[in-house]
Coordinates of C-alpha atoms in Angstrom, one line a residue:
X1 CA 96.8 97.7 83.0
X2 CA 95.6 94.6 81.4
X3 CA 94.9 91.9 83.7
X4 CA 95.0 88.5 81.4
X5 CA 97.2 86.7 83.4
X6 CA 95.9 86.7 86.3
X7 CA 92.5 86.1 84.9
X8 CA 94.4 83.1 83.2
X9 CA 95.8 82.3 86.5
X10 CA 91.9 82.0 88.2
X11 CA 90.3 80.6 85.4
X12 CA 92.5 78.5 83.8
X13 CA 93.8 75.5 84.2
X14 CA 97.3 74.6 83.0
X15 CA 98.8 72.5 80.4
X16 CA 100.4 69.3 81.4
X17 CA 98.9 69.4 85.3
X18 CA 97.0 66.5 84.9
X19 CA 101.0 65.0 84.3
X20 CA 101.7 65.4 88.4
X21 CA 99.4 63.0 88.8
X22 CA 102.4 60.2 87.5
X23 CA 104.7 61.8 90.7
X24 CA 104.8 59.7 93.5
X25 CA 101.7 60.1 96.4
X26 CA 103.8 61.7 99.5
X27 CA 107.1 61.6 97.8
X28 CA 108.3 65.2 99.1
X29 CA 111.8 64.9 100.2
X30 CA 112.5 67.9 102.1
X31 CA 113.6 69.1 105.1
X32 CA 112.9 72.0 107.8
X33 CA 116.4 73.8 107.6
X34 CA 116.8 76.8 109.3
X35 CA 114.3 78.9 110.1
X36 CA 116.1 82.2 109.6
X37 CA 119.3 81.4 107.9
X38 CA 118.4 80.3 104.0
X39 CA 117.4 80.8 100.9
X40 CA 114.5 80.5 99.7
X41 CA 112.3 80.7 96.1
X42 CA 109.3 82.0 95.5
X43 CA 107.7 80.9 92.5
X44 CA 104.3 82.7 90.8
X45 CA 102.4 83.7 87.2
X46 CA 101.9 87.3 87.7
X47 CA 104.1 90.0 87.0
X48 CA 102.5 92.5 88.7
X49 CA 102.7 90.6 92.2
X50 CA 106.0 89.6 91.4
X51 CA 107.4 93.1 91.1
X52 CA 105.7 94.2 94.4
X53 CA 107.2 91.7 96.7
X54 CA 110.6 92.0 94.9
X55 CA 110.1 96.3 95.8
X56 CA 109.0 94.9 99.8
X57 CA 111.4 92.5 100.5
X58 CA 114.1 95.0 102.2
X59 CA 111.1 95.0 105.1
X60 CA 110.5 91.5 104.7
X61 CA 114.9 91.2 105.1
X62 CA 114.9 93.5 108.2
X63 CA 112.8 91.4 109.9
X64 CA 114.6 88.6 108.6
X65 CA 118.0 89.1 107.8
X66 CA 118.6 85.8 107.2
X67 CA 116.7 84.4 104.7
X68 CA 116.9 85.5 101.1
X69 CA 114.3 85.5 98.8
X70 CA 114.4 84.9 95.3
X71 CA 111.5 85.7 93.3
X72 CA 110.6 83.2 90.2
X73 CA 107.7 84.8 87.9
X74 CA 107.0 82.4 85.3
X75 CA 104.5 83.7 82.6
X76 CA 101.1 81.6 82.8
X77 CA 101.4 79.9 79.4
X78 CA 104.6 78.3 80.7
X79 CA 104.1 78.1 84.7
X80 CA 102.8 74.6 85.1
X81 CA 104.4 72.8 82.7
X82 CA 107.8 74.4 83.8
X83 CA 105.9 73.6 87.5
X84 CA 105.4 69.8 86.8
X85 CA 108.9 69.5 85.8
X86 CA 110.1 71.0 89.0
X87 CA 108.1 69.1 90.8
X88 CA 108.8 65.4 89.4
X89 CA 112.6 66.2 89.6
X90 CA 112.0 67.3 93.5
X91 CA 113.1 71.0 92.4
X92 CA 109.9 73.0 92.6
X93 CA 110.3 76.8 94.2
X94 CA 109.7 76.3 98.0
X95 CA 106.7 78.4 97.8
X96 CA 104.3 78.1 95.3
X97 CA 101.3 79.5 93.8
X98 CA 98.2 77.1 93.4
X99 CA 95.1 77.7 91.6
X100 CA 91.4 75.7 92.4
X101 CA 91.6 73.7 89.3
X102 CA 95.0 72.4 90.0
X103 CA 95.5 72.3 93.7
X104 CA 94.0 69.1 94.8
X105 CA 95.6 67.2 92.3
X106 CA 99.2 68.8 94.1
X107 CA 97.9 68.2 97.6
X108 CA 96.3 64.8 96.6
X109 CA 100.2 63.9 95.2
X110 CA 102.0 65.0 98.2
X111 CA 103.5 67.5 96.4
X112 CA 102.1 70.3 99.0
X113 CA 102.8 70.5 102.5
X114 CA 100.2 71.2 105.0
X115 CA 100.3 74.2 107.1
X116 CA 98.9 73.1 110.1
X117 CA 101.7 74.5 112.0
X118 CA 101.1 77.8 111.2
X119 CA 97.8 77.3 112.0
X120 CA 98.5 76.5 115.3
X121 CA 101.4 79.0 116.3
X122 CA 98.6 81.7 114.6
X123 CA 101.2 82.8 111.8
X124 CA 98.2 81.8 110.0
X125 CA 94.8 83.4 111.6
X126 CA 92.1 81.6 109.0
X127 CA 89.3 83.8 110.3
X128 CA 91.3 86.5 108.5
X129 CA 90.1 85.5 104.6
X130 CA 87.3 84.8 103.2
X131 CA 85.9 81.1 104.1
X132 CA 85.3 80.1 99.9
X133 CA 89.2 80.5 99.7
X134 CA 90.0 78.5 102.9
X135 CA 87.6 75.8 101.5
X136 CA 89.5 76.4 98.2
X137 CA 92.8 75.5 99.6
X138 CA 91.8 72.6 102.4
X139 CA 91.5 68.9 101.5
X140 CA 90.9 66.2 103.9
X141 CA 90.9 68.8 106.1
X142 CA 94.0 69.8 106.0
X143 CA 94.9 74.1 104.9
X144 CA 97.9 73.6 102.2
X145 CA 97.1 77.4 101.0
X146 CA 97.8 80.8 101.9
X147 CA 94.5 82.5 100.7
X148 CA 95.7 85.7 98.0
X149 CA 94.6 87.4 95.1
X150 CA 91.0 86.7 94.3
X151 CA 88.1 87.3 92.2
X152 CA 84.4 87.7 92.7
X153 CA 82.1 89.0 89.9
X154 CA 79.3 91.5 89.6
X155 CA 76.7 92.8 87.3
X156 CA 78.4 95.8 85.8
X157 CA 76.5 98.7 84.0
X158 CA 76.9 101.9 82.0
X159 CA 74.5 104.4 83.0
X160 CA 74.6 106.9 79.6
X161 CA 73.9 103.5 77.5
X162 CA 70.6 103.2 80.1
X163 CA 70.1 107.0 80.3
X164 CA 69.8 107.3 76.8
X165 CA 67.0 104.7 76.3
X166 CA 64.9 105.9 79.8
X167 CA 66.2 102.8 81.3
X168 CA 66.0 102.3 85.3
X169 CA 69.8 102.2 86.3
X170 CA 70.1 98.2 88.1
X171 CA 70.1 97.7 91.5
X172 CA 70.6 94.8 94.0
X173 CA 67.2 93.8 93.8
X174 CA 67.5 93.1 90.3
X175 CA 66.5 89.7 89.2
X176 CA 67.8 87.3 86.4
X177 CA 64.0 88.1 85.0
X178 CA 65.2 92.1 85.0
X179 CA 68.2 91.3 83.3
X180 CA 66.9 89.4 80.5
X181 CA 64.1 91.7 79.3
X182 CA 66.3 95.4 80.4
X183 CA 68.7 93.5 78.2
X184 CA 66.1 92.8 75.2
X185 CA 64.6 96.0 75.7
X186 CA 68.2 98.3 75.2
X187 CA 68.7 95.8 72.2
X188 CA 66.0 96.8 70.8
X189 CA 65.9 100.5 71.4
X190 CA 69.3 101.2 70.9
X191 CA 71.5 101.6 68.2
X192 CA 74.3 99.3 67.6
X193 CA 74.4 98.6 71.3
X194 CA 73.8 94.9 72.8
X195 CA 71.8 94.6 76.4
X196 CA 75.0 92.9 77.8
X197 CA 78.0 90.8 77.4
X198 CA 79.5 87.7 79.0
X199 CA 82.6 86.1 79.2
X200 CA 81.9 82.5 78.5
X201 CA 85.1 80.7 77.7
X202 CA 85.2 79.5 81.7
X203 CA 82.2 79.3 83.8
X204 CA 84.0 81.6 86.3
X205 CA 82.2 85.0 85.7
X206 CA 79.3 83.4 84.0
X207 CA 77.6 80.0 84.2
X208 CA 79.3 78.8 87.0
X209 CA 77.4 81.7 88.8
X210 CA 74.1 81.2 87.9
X211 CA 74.2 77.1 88.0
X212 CA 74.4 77.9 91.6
X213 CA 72.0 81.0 91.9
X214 CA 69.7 78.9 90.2
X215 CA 69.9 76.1 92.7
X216 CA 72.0 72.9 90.6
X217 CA 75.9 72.5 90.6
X218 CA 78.7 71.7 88.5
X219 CA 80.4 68.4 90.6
X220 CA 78.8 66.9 93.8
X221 CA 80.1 67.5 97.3
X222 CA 81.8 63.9 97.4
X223 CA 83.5 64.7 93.7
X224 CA 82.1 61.7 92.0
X225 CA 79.0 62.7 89.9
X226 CA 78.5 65.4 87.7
X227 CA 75.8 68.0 88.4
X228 CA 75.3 69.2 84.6
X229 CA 72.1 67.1 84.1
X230 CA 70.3 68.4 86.9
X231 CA 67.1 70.7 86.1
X232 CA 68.6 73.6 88.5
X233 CA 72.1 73.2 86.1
X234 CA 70.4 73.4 82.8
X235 CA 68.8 76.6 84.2
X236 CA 71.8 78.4 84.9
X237 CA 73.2 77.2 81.1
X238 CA 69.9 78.2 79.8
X239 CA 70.0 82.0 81.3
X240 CA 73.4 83.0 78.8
X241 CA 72.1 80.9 76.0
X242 CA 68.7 82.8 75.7
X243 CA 70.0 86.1 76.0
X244 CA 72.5 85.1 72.8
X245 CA 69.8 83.3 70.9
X246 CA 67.6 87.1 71.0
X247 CA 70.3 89.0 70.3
X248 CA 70.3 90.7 73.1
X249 CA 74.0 89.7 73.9
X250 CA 76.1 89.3 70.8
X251 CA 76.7 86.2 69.4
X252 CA 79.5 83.6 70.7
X253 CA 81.8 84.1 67.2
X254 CA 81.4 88.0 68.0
X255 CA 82.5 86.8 72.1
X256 CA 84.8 85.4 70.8
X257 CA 86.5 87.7 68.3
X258 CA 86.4 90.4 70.8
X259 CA 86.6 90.4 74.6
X260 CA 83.5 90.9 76.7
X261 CA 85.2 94.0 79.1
X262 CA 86.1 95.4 75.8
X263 CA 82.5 95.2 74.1
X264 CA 81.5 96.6 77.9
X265 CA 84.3 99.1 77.7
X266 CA 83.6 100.1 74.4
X267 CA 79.8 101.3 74.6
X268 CA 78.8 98.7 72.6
X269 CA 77.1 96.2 75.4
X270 CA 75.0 97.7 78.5
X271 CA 75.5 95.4 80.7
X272 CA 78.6 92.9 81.5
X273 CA 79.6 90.0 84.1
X274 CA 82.5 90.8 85.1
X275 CA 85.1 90.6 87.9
X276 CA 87.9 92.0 89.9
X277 CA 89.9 91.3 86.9
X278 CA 87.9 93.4 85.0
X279 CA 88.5 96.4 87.3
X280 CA 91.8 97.9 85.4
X281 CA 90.6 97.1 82.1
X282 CA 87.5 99.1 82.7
X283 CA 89.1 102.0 84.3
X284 CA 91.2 102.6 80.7
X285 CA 88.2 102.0 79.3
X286 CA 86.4 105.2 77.3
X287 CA 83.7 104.2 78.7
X288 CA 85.0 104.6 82.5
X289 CA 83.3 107.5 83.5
X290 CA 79.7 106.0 83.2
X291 CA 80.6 102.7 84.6
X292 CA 79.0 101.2 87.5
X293 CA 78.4 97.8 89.2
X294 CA 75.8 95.7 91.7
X295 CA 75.4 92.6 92.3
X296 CA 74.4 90.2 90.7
X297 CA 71.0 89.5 90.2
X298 CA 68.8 87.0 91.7
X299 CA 67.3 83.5 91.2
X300 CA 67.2 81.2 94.3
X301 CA 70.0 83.2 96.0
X302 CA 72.1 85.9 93.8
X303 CA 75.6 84.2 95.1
X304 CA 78.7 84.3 93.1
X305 CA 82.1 81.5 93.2
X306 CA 85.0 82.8 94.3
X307 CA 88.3 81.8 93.5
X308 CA 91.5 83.0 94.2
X309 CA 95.6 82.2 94.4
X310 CA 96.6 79.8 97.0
X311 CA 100.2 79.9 98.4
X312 CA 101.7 77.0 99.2
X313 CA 104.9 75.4 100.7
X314 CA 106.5 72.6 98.5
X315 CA 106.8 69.3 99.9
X316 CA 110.3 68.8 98.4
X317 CA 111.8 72.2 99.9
X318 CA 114.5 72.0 101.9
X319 CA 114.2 75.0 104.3
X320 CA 110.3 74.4 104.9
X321 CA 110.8 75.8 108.4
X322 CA 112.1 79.2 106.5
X323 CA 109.2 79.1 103.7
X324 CA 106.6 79.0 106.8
X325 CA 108.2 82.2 107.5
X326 CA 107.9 83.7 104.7
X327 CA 104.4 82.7 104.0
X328 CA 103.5 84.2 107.6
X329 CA 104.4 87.8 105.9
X330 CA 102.1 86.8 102.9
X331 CA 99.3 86.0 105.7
X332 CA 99.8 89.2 107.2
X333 CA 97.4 92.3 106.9
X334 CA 101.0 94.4 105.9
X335 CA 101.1 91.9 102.7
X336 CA 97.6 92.4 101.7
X337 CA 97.8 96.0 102.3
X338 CA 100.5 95.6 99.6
X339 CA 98.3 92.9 97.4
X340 CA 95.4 96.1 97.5
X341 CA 97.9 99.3 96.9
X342 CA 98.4 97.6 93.3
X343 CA 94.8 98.3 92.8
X344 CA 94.4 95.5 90.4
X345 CA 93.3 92.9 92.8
X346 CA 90.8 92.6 96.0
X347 CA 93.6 91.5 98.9
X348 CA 92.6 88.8 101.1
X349 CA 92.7 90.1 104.7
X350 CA 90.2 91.2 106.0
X351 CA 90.0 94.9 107.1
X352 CA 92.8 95.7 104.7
X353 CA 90.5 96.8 101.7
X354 CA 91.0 100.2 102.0
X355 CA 94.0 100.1 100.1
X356 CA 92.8 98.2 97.2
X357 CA 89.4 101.0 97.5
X358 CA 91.7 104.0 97.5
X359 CA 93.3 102.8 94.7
X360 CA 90.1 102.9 92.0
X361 CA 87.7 105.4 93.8
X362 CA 85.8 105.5 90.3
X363 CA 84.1 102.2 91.0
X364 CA 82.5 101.1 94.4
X365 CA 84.2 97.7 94.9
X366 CA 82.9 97.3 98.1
X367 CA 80.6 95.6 95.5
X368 CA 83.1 92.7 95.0
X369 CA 84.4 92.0 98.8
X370 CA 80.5 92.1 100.0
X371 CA 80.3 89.4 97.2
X372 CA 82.4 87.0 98.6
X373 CA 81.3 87.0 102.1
X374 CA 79.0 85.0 101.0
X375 CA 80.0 83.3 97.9
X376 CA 81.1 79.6 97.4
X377 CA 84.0 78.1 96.5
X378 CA 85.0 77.7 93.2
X379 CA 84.3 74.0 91.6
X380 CA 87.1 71.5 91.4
X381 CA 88.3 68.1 92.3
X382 CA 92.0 66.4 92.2
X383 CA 90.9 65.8 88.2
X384 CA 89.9 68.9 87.6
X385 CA 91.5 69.6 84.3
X386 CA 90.2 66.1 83.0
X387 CA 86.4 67.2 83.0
X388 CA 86.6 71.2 83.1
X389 CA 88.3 70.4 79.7
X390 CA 85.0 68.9 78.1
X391 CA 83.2 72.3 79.3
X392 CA 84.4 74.6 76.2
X393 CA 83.6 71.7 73.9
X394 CA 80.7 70.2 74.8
X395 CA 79.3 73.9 76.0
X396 CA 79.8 74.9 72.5
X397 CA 77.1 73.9 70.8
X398 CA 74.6 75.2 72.9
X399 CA 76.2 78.6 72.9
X400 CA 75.9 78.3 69.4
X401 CA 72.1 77.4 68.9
X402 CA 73.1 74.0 67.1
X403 CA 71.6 72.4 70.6
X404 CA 69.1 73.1 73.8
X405 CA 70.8 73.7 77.3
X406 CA 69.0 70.4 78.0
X407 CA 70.6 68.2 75.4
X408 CA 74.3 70.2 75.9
X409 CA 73.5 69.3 80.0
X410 CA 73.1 65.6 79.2
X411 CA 76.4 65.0 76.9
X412 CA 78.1 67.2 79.3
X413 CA 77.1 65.1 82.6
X414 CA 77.8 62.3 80.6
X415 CA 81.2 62.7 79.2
X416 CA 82.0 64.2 82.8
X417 CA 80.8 61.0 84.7
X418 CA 83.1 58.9 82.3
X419 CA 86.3 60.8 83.7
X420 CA 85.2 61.0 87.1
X421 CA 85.1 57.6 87.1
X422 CA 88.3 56.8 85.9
X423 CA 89.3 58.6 89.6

């Protein structure tokens, strides 16, 4: 099964978000209700989650007879706008699904309540998920997300494609060095078949990975300067561009006319960064029986962002006390058990992987939850939409040839400084 929505869901970033911003700061207007006599809404993007918790919530209702759950899956294209709405008329689900990009800009709003509480009562155990996600989902220092579904990426790799030029299969010691010239080298040698391919559209499973491998970043710690000017930056930027300006990957009009799983999937590229959401996509793919995947290789350090679905309590619901409950069972290793079974996302919890493994044996992705043990948290600020915006725009022309990562780096830094400062 096709995973686009929830790759929409961690990538994108949602028409109309940056609207919220016009809600009033703390304006919440709920109450705590009862906490196990009320109904409740649950409000989400993907279909596939959706239908799972609607099939588990008889358990969820035995343990809870009281509180009735309704699930609201919205598709992507129409969840935020339909989300800002809710949220300006104080109508919003009373559990929500966040992504990076738009979840300081709810939290910032008072639009998000804090889940301190279930911090403290241990309904919510943080050292049970990954630490990117937490960071993720805290601002000021406050947890307003229930860490779910998430994605980490990984050097993927078709061993006939290598076998059939003599090429050494990759490995985790593989550098961005190897890469490039195992990449130039298949290119060269092979017939109709590109070294690799690269989804470049969002920075996720590409450049935002090797801007930090290569030692730069994308927005400073404070959120008030761009990091695209820096040296380290241009770097990571400069790794995807070279490998299109050789050939060796195809071009950004051919990345663009055809998805870079599907060039991977096809047999026509060797080598692709991909992610979790690649995983079902790839296992369809004809290509599925020579697929394999490492990490990914090295620069400085060969770490990957992570991002993931937060879930988080409205600040306008009326039964808050009843949504804590029911985000308790999403916190639960039962939950992510059920996240996993789906097999088309890694679940959160740790120690409750095996489901999610048993449920693609093809591909060892161990790969992906080693990978965000010690990955970083995906980059975002409460405007995130106003300068990840500029990224496809400005990115363009270097992905093009039309410009050097240098110059793209500048204009970039610069048109992302202007909206930073604006706050």
């Amino acid at each position: 099964m096709n995973r686009r929505g929830l790759l929409k869901g961690l990538t994108g970033l949602g028409i109309g978000a940056a609207l919220v911003g016009c809600s009033s700061k703390g304006g919440g207007g709920g109450g705590e209700g009862d906490a196990e006599n009320a109904e409740i809404s649950f409000g989400l993007w993907d279909k596939i989650v959706a239908d799972m918790v609607r099939k588990n919530l008889p358990a969820f209702s035995k343990a809870h007879p009281g509180i009735r759950v309704t699930v609201q899956d919205t598709p992507w294209d129409g969840y935020w706008s339909k989300l800002q709405t809710q949220t300006s008329s104080g109508t919003a689900p009373d559990v929500i699904w966040m992504n990076g990009p738009n979840f300081q800009l709810y939290a910032g709003n008072g639009n998000l309540e804090p889940l301190d509480s279930m911090v403290d009562d241990k309904s919510l155990v943080p050292t049970n998920f990954p630490a990117p996600l937490l960071d993720l989902y805290t601002l000021d220092g406050k947890l307003y997300g229930v860490p779910g579904v998430y994605n980490a990426t990984a050097l993927w790799y078709n061993t006939a494609l290598f076998d059939a030029v003599g090429e050494e299969h990759p490995n985790d010691s593989w550098t961005w060095e190897t890469v490039q010239s195992t990449a130039d080298r298949i290119k060269k040698n092979s017939k109709g078949v590109y070294g690799i391919a690269f989804e470049l559209g969002s920075g996720e499973v590409s450049y935002y990975n090797t801007i930090h491998q290569a030692g730069g970043f994308v927005i400073s710690e404070d959120k008030s300067t761009s990091g695209y000017d820096k040296p380290e930056t241009i770097e990571g930027l400069e790794y995807f561009a070279s490998m299109m300006r050789n050939a060796s990957a195809p071009s950004i009009n051919q990345l663009s006319d055809q998805d870079p799983d599907d060039w991977f999937g096809s047999g026509k590229a060797a080598m692709l960064y991909g992610g979790a959401t690649s995983v079902a996509t790839l296992a369809e793919s004809p290509q599925a029986k020579n697929i394999k995947l490492v990490h990914l290789p090295k620069k400085v350090n060969s770490d990957c962002v992570v991002h993931g679905v937060g879930t988080s309590i409205s600040a306008s619901s009326k039964n808050k006390a009843a949504a804590r409950v029911f985000c308790s069972w999403v916190a639960s290793k039962e939950f992510s058990e059920l996240l996993g079974g789906t097999g088309s996302t890694i679940p959160p919890f740790a120690g409750s992987e095996q489901s999610y493994l048993a449920a693609r044996p093809e591909f060892d992705l161990k790969v992906l939850i080693d990978a965000a043990k010690t990955g970083y948290p995906y980059p975002c600020s409460k405007n995130t939409t106003a300068w990840s915006s500029l990224e496809p725009k400005v990115l363009a022309d270097l992905w093009s040839g039309k410009v050097d990562a240098k110059s793209a780096g500048t204009e970039l830094a610069k048109q992302m400084n202007a909206q930073l400062a604006k706050g």
